[in-house]
Coordinates of C-alpha atoms and ligand atoms in Angstrom, one line a residue:
X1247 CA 130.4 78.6 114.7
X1248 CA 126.6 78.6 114.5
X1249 CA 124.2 81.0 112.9
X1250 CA 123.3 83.0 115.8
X1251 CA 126.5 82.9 117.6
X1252 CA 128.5 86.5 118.0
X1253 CA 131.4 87.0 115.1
X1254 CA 133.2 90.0 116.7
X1255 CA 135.2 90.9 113.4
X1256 CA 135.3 94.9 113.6
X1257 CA 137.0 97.3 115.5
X1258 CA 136.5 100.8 117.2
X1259 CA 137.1 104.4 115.6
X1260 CA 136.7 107.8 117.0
X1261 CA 133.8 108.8 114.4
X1262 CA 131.9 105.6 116.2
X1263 CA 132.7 106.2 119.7
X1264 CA 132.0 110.1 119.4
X1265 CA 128.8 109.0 117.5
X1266 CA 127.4 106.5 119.9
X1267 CA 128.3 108.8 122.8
X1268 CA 125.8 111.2 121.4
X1269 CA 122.9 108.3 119.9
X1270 CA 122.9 107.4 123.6
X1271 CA 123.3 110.2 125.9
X1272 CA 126.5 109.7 126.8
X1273 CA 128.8 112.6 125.9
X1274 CA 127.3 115.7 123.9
X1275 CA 129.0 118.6 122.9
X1276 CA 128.4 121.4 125.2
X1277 CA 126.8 125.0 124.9
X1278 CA 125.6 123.1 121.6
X1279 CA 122.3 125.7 121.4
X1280 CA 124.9 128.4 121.1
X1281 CA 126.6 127.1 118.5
X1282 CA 129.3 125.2 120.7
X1283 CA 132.5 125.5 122.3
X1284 CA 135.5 123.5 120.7
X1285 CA 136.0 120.6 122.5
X1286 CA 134.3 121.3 125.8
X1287 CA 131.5 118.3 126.2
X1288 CA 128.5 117.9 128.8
X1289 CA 127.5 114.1 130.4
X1290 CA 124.2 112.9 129.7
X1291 CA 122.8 110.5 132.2
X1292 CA 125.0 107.2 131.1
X1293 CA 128.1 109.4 130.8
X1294 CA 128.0 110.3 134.6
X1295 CA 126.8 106.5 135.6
X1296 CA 129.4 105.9 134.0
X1297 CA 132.2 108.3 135.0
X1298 CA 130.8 107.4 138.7
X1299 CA 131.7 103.6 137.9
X1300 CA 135.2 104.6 136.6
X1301 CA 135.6 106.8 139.9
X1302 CA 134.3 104.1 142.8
X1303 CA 136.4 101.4 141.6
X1304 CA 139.5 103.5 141.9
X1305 CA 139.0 104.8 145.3
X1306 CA 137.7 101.4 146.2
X1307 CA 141.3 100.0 144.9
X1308 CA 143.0 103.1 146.7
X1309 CA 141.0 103.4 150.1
X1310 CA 138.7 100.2 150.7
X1311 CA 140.9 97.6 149.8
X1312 CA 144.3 98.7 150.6
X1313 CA 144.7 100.7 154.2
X1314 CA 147.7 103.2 153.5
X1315 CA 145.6 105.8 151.6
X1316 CA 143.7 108.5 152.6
X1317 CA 141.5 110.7 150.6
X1318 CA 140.8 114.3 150.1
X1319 CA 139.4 116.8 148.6
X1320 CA 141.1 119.9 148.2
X1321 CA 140.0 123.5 146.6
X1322 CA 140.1 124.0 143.0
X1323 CA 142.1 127.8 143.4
X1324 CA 144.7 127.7 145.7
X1325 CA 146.8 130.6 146.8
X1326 CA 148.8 131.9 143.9
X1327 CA 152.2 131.3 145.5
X1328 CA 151.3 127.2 145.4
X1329 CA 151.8 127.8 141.7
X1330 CA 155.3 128.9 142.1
X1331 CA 156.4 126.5 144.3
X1332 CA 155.4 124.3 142.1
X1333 CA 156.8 125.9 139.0
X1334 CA 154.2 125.9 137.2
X1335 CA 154.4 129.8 136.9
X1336 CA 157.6 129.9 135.3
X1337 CA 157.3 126.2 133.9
X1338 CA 153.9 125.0 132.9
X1339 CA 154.1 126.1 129.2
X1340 CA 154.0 124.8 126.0
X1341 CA 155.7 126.4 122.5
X1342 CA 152.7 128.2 120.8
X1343 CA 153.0 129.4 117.4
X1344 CA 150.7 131.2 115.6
X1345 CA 150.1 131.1 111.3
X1346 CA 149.2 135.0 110.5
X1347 CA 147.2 133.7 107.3
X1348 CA 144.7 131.2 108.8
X1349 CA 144.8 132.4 112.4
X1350 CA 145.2 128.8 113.5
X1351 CA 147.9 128.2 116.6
X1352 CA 149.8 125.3 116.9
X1353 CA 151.9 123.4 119.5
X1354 CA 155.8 124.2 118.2
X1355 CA 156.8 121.0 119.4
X1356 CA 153.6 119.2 117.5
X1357 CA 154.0 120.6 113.9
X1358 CA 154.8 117.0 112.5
X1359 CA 151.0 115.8 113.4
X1360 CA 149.2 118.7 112.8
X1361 CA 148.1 119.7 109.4
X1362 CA 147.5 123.1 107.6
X1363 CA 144.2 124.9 107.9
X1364 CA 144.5 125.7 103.9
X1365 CA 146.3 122.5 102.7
X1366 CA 145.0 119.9 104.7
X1367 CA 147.8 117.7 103.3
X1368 CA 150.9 119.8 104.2
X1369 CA 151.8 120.3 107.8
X1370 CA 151.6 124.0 109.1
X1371 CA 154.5 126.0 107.5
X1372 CA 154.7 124.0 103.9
X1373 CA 151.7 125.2 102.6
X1374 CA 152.2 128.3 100.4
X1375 CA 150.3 130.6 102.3
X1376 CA 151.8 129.9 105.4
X1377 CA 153.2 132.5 107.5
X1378 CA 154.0 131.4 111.3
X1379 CA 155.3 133.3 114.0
X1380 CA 158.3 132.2 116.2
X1381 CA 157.2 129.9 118.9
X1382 CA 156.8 131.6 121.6
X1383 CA 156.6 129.9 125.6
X1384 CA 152.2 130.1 126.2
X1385 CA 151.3 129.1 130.0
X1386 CA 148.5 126.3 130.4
X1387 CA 146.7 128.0 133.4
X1388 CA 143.4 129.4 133.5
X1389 CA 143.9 133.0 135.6
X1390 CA 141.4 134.3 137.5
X1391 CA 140.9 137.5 139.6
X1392 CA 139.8 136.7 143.6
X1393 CA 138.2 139.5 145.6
X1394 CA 135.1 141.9 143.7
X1395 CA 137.6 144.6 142.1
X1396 CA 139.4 143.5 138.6
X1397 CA 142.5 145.5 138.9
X1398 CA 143.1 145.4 142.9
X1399 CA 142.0 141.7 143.5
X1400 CA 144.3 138.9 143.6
X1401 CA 145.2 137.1 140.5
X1402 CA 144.9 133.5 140.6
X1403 CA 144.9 130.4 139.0
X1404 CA 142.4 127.4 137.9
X1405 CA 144.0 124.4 139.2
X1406 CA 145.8 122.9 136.2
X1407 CA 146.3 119.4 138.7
X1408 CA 145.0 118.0 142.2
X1409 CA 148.4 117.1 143.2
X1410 CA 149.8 120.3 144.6
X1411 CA 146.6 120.5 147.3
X1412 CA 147.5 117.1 148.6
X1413 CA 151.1 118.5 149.2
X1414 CA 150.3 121.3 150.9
X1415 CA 148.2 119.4 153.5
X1416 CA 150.9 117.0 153.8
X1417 CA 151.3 118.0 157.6
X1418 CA 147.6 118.2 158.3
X1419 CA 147.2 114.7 156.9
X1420 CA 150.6 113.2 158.9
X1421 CA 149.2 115.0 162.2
X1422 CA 145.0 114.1 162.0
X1423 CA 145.1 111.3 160.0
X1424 CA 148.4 109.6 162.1
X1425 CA 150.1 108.3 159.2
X1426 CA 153.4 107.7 158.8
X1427 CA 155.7 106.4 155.6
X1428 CA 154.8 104.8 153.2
X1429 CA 151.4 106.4 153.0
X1430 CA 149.3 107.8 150.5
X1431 CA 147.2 110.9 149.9
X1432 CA 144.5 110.0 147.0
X1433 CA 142.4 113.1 145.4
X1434 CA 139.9 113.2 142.5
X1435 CA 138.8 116.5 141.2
X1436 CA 138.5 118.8 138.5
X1437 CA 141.3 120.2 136.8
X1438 CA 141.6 123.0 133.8
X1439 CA 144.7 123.2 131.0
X1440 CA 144.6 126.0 128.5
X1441 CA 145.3 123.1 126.3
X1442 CA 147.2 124.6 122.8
X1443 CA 145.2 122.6 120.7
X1444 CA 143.1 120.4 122.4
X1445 CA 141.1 117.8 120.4
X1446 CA 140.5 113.9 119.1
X1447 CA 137.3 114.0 121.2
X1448 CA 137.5 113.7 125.4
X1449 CA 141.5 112.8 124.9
X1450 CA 142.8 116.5 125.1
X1451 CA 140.2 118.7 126.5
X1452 CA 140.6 121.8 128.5
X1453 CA 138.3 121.1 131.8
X1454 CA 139.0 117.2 133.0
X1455 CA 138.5 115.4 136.4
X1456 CA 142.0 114.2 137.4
X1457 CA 142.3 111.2 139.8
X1458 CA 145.1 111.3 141.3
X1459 CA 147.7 109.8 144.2
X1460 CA 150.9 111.1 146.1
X1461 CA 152.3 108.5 147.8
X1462 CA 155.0 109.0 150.8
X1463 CA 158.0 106.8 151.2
X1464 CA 161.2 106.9 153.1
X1465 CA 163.7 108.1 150.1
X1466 CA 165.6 104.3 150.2
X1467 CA 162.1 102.9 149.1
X1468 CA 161.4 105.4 146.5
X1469 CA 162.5 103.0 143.6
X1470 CA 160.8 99.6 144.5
X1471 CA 157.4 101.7 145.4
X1472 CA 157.8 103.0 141.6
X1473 CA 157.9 99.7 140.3
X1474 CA 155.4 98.9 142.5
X1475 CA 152.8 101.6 141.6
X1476 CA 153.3 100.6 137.7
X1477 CA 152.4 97.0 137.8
X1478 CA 149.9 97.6 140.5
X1479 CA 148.0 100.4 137.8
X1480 CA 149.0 98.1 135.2
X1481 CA 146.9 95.1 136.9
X1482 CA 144.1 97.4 138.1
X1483 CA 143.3 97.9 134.1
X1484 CA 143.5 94.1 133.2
X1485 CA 141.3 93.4 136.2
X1486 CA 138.7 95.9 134.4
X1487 CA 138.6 94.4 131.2
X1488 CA 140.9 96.2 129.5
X1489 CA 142.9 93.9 127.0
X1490 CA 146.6 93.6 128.0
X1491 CA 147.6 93.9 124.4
X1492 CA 146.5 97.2 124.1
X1493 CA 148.4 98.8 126.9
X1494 CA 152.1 99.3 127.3
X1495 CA 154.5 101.1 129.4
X1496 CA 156.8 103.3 128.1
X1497 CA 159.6 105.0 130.5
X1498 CA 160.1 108.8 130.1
X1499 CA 164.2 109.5 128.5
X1500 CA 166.3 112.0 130.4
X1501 CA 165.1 114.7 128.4
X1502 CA 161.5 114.1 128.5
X1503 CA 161.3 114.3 132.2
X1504 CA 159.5 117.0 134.1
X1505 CA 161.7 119.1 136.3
X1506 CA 160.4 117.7 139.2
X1507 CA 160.5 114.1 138.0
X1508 CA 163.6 111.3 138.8
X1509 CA 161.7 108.5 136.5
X1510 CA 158.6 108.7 135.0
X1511 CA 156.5 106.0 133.1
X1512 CA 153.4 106.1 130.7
X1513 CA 150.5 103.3 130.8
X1514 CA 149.8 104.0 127.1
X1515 CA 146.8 102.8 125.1
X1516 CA 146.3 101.7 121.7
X1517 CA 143.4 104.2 121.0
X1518 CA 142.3 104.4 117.4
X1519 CA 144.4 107.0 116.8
X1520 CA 147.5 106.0 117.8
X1521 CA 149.5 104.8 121.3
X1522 CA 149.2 107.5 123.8
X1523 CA 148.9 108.5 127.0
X1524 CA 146.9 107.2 129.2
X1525 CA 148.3 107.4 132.9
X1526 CA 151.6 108.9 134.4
X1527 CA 153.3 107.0 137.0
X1528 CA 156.4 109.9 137.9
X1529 CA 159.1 109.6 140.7
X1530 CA 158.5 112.8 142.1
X1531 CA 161.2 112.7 144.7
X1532 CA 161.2 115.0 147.2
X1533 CA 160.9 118.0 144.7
X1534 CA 157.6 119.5 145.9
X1535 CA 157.8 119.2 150.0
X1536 CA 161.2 120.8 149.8
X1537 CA 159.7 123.8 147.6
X1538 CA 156.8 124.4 149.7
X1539 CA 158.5 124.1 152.6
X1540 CA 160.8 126.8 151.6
X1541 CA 158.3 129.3 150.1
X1542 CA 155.6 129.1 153.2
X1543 CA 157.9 128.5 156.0
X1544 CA 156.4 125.3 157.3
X1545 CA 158.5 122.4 157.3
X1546 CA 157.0 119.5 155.7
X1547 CA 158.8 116.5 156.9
X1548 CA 158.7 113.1 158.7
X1549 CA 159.8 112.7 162.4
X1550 CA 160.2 108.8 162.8
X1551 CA 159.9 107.5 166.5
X1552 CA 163.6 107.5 166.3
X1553 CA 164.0 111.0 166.3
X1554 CA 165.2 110.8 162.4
X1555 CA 163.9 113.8 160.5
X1556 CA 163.7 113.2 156.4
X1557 CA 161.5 115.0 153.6
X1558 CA 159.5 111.7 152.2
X1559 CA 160.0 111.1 148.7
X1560 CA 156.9 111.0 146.5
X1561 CA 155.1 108.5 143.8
X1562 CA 152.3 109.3 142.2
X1563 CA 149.9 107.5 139.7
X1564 CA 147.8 110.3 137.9
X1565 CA 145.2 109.9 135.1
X1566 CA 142.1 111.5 134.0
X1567 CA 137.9 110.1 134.2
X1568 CA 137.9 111.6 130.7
X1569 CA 141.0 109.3 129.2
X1570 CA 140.5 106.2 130.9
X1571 CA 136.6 106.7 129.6
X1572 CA 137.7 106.5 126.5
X1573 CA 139.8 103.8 126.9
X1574 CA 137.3 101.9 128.2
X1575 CA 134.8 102.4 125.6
X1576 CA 137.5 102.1 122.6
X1577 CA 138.5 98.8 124.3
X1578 CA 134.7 97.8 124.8
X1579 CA 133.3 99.0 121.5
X1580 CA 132.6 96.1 119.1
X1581 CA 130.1 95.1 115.8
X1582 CA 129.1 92.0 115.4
X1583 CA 126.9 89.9 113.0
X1584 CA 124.4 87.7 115.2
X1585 CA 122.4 85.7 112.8
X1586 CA 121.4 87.7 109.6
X1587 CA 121.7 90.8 112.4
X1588 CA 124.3 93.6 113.4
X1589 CA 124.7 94.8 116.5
X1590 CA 127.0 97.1 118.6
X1591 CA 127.7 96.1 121.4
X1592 CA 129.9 97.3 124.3
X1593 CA 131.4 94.8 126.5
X1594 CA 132.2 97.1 129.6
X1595 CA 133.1 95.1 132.6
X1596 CA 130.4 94.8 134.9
X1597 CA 131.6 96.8 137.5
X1598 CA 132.2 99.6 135.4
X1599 CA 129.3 99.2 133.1
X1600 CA 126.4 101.8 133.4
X1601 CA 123.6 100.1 134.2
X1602 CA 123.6 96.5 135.7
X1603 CA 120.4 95.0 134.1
X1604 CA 117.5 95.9 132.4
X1605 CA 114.4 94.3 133.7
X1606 CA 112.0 94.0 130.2
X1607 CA 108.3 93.0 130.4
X1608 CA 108.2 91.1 126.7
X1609 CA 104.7 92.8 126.4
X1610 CA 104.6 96.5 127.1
X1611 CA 100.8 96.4 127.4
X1612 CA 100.3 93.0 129.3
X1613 CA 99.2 94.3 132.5
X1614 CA 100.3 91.0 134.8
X1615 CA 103.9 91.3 132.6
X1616 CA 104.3 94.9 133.9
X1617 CA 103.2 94.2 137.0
X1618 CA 105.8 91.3 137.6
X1619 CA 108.7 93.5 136.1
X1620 CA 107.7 96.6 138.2
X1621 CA 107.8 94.4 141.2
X1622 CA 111.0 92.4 139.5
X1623 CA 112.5 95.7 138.9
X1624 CA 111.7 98.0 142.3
X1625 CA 113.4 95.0 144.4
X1626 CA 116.8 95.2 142.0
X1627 CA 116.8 99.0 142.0
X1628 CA 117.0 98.4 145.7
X1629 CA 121.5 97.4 145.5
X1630 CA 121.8 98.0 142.0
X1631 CA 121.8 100.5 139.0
X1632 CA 119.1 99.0 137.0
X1633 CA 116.5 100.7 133.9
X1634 CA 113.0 99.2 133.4
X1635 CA 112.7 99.6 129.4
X1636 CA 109.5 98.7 128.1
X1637 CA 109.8 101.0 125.0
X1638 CA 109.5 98.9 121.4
X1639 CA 109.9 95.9 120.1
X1640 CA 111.9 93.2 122.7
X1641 CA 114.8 93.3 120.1
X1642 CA 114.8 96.9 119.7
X1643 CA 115.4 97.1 123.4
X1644 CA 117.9 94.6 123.6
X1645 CA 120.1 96.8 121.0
X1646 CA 119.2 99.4 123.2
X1647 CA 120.8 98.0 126.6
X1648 CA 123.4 96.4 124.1
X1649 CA 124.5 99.8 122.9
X1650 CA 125.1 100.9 126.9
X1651 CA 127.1 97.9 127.4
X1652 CA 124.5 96.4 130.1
X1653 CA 125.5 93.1 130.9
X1654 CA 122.1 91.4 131.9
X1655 CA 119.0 91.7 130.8
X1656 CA 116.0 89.8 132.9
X1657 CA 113.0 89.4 130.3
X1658 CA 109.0 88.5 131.7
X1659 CA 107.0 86.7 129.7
X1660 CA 104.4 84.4 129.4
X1661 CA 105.8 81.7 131.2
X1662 CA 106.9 83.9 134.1
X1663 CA 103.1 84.5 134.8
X1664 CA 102.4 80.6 134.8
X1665 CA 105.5 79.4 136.8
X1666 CA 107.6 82.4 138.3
X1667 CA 110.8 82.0 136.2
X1668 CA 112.6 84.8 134.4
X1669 CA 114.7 85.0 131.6
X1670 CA 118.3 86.1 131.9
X1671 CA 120.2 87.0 128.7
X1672 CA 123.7 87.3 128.9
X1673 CA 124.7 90.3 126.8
X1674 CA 128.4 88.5 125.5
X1675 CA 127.6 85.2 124.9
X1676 CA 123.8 86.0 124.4
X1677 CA 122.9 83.1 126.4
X1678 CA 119.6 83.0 127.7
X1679 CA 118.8 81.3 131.3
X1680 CA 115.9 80.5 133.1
X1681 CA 115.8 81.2 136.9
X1682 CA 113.2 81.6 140.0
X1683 CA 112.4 85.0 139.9
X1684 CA 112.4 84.9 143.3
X1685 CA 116.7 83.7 142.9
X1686 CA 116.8 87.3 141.0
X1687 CA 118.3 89.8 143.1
X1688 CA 120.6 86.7 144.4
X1689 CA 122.2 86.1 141.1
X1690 CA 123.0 89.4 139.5
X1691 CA 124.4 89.9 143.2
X1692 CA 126.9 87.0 142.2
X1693 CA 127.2 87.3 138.7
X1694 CA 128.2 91.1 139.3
X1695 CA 130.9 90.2 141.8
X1696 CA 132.8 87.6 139.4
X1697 CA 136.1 88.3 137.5
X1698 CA 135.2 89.1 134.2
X1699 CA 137.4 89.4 131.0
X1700 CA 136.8 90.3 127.4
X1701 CA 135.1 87.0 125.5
X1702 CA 137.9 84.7 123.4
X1703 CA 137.8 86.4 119.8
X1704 CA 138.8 89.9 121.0
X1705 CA 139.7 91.8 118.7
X1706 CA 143.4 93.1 120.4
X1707 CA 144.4 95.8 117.7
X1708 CA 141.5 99.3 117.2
X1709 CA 142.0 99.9 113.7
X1710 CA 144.1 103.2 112.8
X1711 CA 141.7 105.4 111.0
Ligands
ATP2616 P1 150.2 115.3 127.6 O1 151.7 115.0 127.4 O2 149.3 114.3 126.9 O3 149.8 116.7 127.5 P2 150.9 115.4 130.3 O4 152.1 114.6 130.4 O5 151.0 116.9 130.4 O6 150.0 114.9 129.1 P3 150.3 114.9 133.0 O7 150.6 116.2 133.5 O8 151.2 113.7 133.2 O9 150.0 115.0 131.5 O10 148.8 114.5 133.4 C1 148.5 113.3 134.1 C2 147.3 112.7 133.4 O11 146.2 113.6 133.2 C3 147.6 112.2 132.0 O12 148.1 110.9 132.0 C4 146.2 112.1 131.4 O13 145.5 111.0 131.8 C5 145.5 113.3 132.0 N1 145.5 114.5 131.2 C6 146.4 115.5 131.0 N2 146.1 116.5 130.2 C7 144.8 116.1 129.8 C8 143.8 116.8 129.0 N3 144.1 118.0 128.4 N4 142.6 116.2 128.8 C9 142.3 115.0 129.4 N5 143.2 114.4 130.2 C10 144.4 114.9 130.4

């Protein structure tokens, strides 16, 4: 390997990722001028390009390029008795316990990986000061009053998932839309959890945008479309970039399953902190059109042509922007040393990068060079997300874009003004090309719309910190 070739040899942690969320505007910490509020966080600019990114290339693999989903977007508070249909009155709790020394509360059912507020060694309860309440059953959802009076208006809740607003337009859907089995329902939208003890940066927070998908099949298909809708999310990730080696699927046991749930499965990721989490993909039978049916009177059912009547059983991949963010920076993040250099680099797919290209004038003060890549950069901005950077040094600025994970960057320079060529540096293998300018737009078109995996020499393993 030569000098100035790329040596990827290091590995994300969360301290990095939270720190070059914040360097670059991608993530902060919100309310930060009033001293914070525990793991809440605000997007900066990148953060929502790149949230956006994350968000069009799911619907486009749910609505554009399949043509059994429909989308929509239902209301965040819902009448109250949706809730208890759904259980999630009587059942959407975790154990709480409290330590009457440090004040802390705890997940009952988390005590092993938590650690004492006093003792940072010991886990809550073994430190000598520790005093802790019996766990006690703490619901997850945010309650709200409806109507201008506190004590006469109607108590409601925050919705703690999209889900239950796609089932209760199930018949609207079936009737406008003319659907019939298998079909799916796909939803993103905000979502709130009174999370226990939410942390380990956007991975358990208590306000996340869920994107999720009820799909409708006659109950003899129920277990094929499962399978299905695992190795279909499964090969929507490795088409993204993300390294197949650091996802696996795990299958909920009997006693981890939800009570509405006949089979559930985890995408998990290998994020620096452990395997986790990343997507649910649950059998949700026909659990939740039966219960509303029952509680608002309105049958929700299929009719086929036949005259056969059945509820439809349900599938449904769900997973949050704010998880599969992180995944994709964890799994993009990398160091390397590029001649006597370090840089950071993150190698986001294209499609899911933030910004495309960065048009760079090599002299910020050559008045022909910012004229070209004004010119250069207004006819790019026309189809794509690009940035005109003409602040520092040319290698400053390439850390910059490098640091955002943009994948081109198109450089005029001296010989651009004598011949109309630009230089495009590839931001992986650092390659440098010289086109027409006037072939441009043409090929970031193209070399935007190729597959695209992570360069040989991938680390597969983010360290444990
Ligand atoms: P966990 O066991 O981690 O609390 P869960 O099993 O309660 O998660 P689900 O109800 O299956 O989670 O939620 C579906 C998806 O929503 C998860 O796979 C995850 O991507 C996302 N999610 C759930 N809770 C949070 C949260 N507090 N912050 C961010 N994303 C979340």
């Amino acid at each position: 390997m030569g000098p100035s070739e790329p040596q990827a040899d290091t590995h994300a942690t969360m301290d990095k990722i939270v720190s070059l969320c914040r360097r670059r505007g991608f993530v902060f910490p919100s309310s930060e001028i009033y001293g914070g509020l525990g793991s809440t966080y605000d997007y900066g600019h990148y953060g929502v390009l790149l949230k956006n990114a994350i968000k069009e290339r799911w619907f486009e693999a749910m609505l554009q390029e399949r043509d059994d989903i429909v989308a929509l977007d239902s209301a965040v508070i819902l009448h109250p008795r949706v809730w208890e249909a759904s259980g999630h009155v009587e059942g959407f709790t975790d154990p709480l316990v409290d330590c009457r020394t440090c004040k802390k509360r705890f997940r009952a059912d988390q005590l092993e990986g938590a650690s004492c507020e006093r003792k940072p060694s010991r886990r809550p309860g073994e430190g000598p000061d520790c005093d802790l309440t019996e766990a006690r059953q703490f619901n997850l959802m945010f309650e709200t009053t409806v109507g201008p009076v506190q004590e006469s208006g109607a108590r409601a809740y925050l919705r703690p998932e999209t889900a239950q607003g796609i089932f209760i337009n199930f018949k609207n859907v079936l009737q406008l839309a003319r659907r019939r089995p298998p079909f799916g329902i796909a939803q993103i939208g905000k979502s709130f959890r009174n999370e226990i003890t939410p942390g380990n940066f956007l991975f358990r927070v208590r306000e996340f945008e869920l994107m999720e998908m009820e799909f409708f099949v006659p109950p003899a298909e129920a277990d094929d479309w499962y399978r299905h809708w695992i190795d279909e999310r499964l090969a929507w990730y490795v088409r993204y970039g993300i390294r197949p080696g650091a996802m696996r699927v795990r299958q909920h046991g009997a006693e981890e399953l939800s009570h509405y749930s006949s089979g559930t499965s985890d995408i998990e990721y290998l994020y620096p902190i452990g395997w986790l989490e990343l997507e649910g993909i649950a059998n949700r039978g026909d659990f939740d059109l039966r219960r509303h049916s029952e509680l608002s009177g309105t049958k929700l059912e299929y009719v086929d042509p036949g005259g056969e009547r059945y509820v439809p059983h349900v599938i449904e991949p769900a997973v949050s922007v704010e998880r599969m963010l992180l995944a994709f920076l964890v799994d993009a993040y990398h160091e390397e040393v590029v001649g006597e250099r370090e840089r950071v680099v993150l190698r986001l797919h294209p499609q899911i990068a933030p910004v495309k290209a960065a048009v760079l004038p090599l002299v910020a003060k050559d008045e022909a060079m910012v004229e070209r890549a004004r010119a250069l950069y207004e006819e790019l901005r026309l189809a794509h997300a690009v940035e005109y950077d003409d602040g520092g040094a040319i290698g400053r600025r390439y850390r910059r874009q490098d640091e955002i994970g943009t994948p081109f960057a198109l450089t005029i320079d001296e010989q651009t003004l004598a011949d109309d060529t630009v230089t495009i540096r590839n931001r992986d293998s650092l390659s440098q090309e010289r086109i027409a300018l006037a072939q441009a737009s043409a090929y970031l078109s193209d070399a935007l719309a190729r597959p695209w995996a992570a360069p040989e020499g991938t680390p597969v393993a983010p360290a444990a910190e």
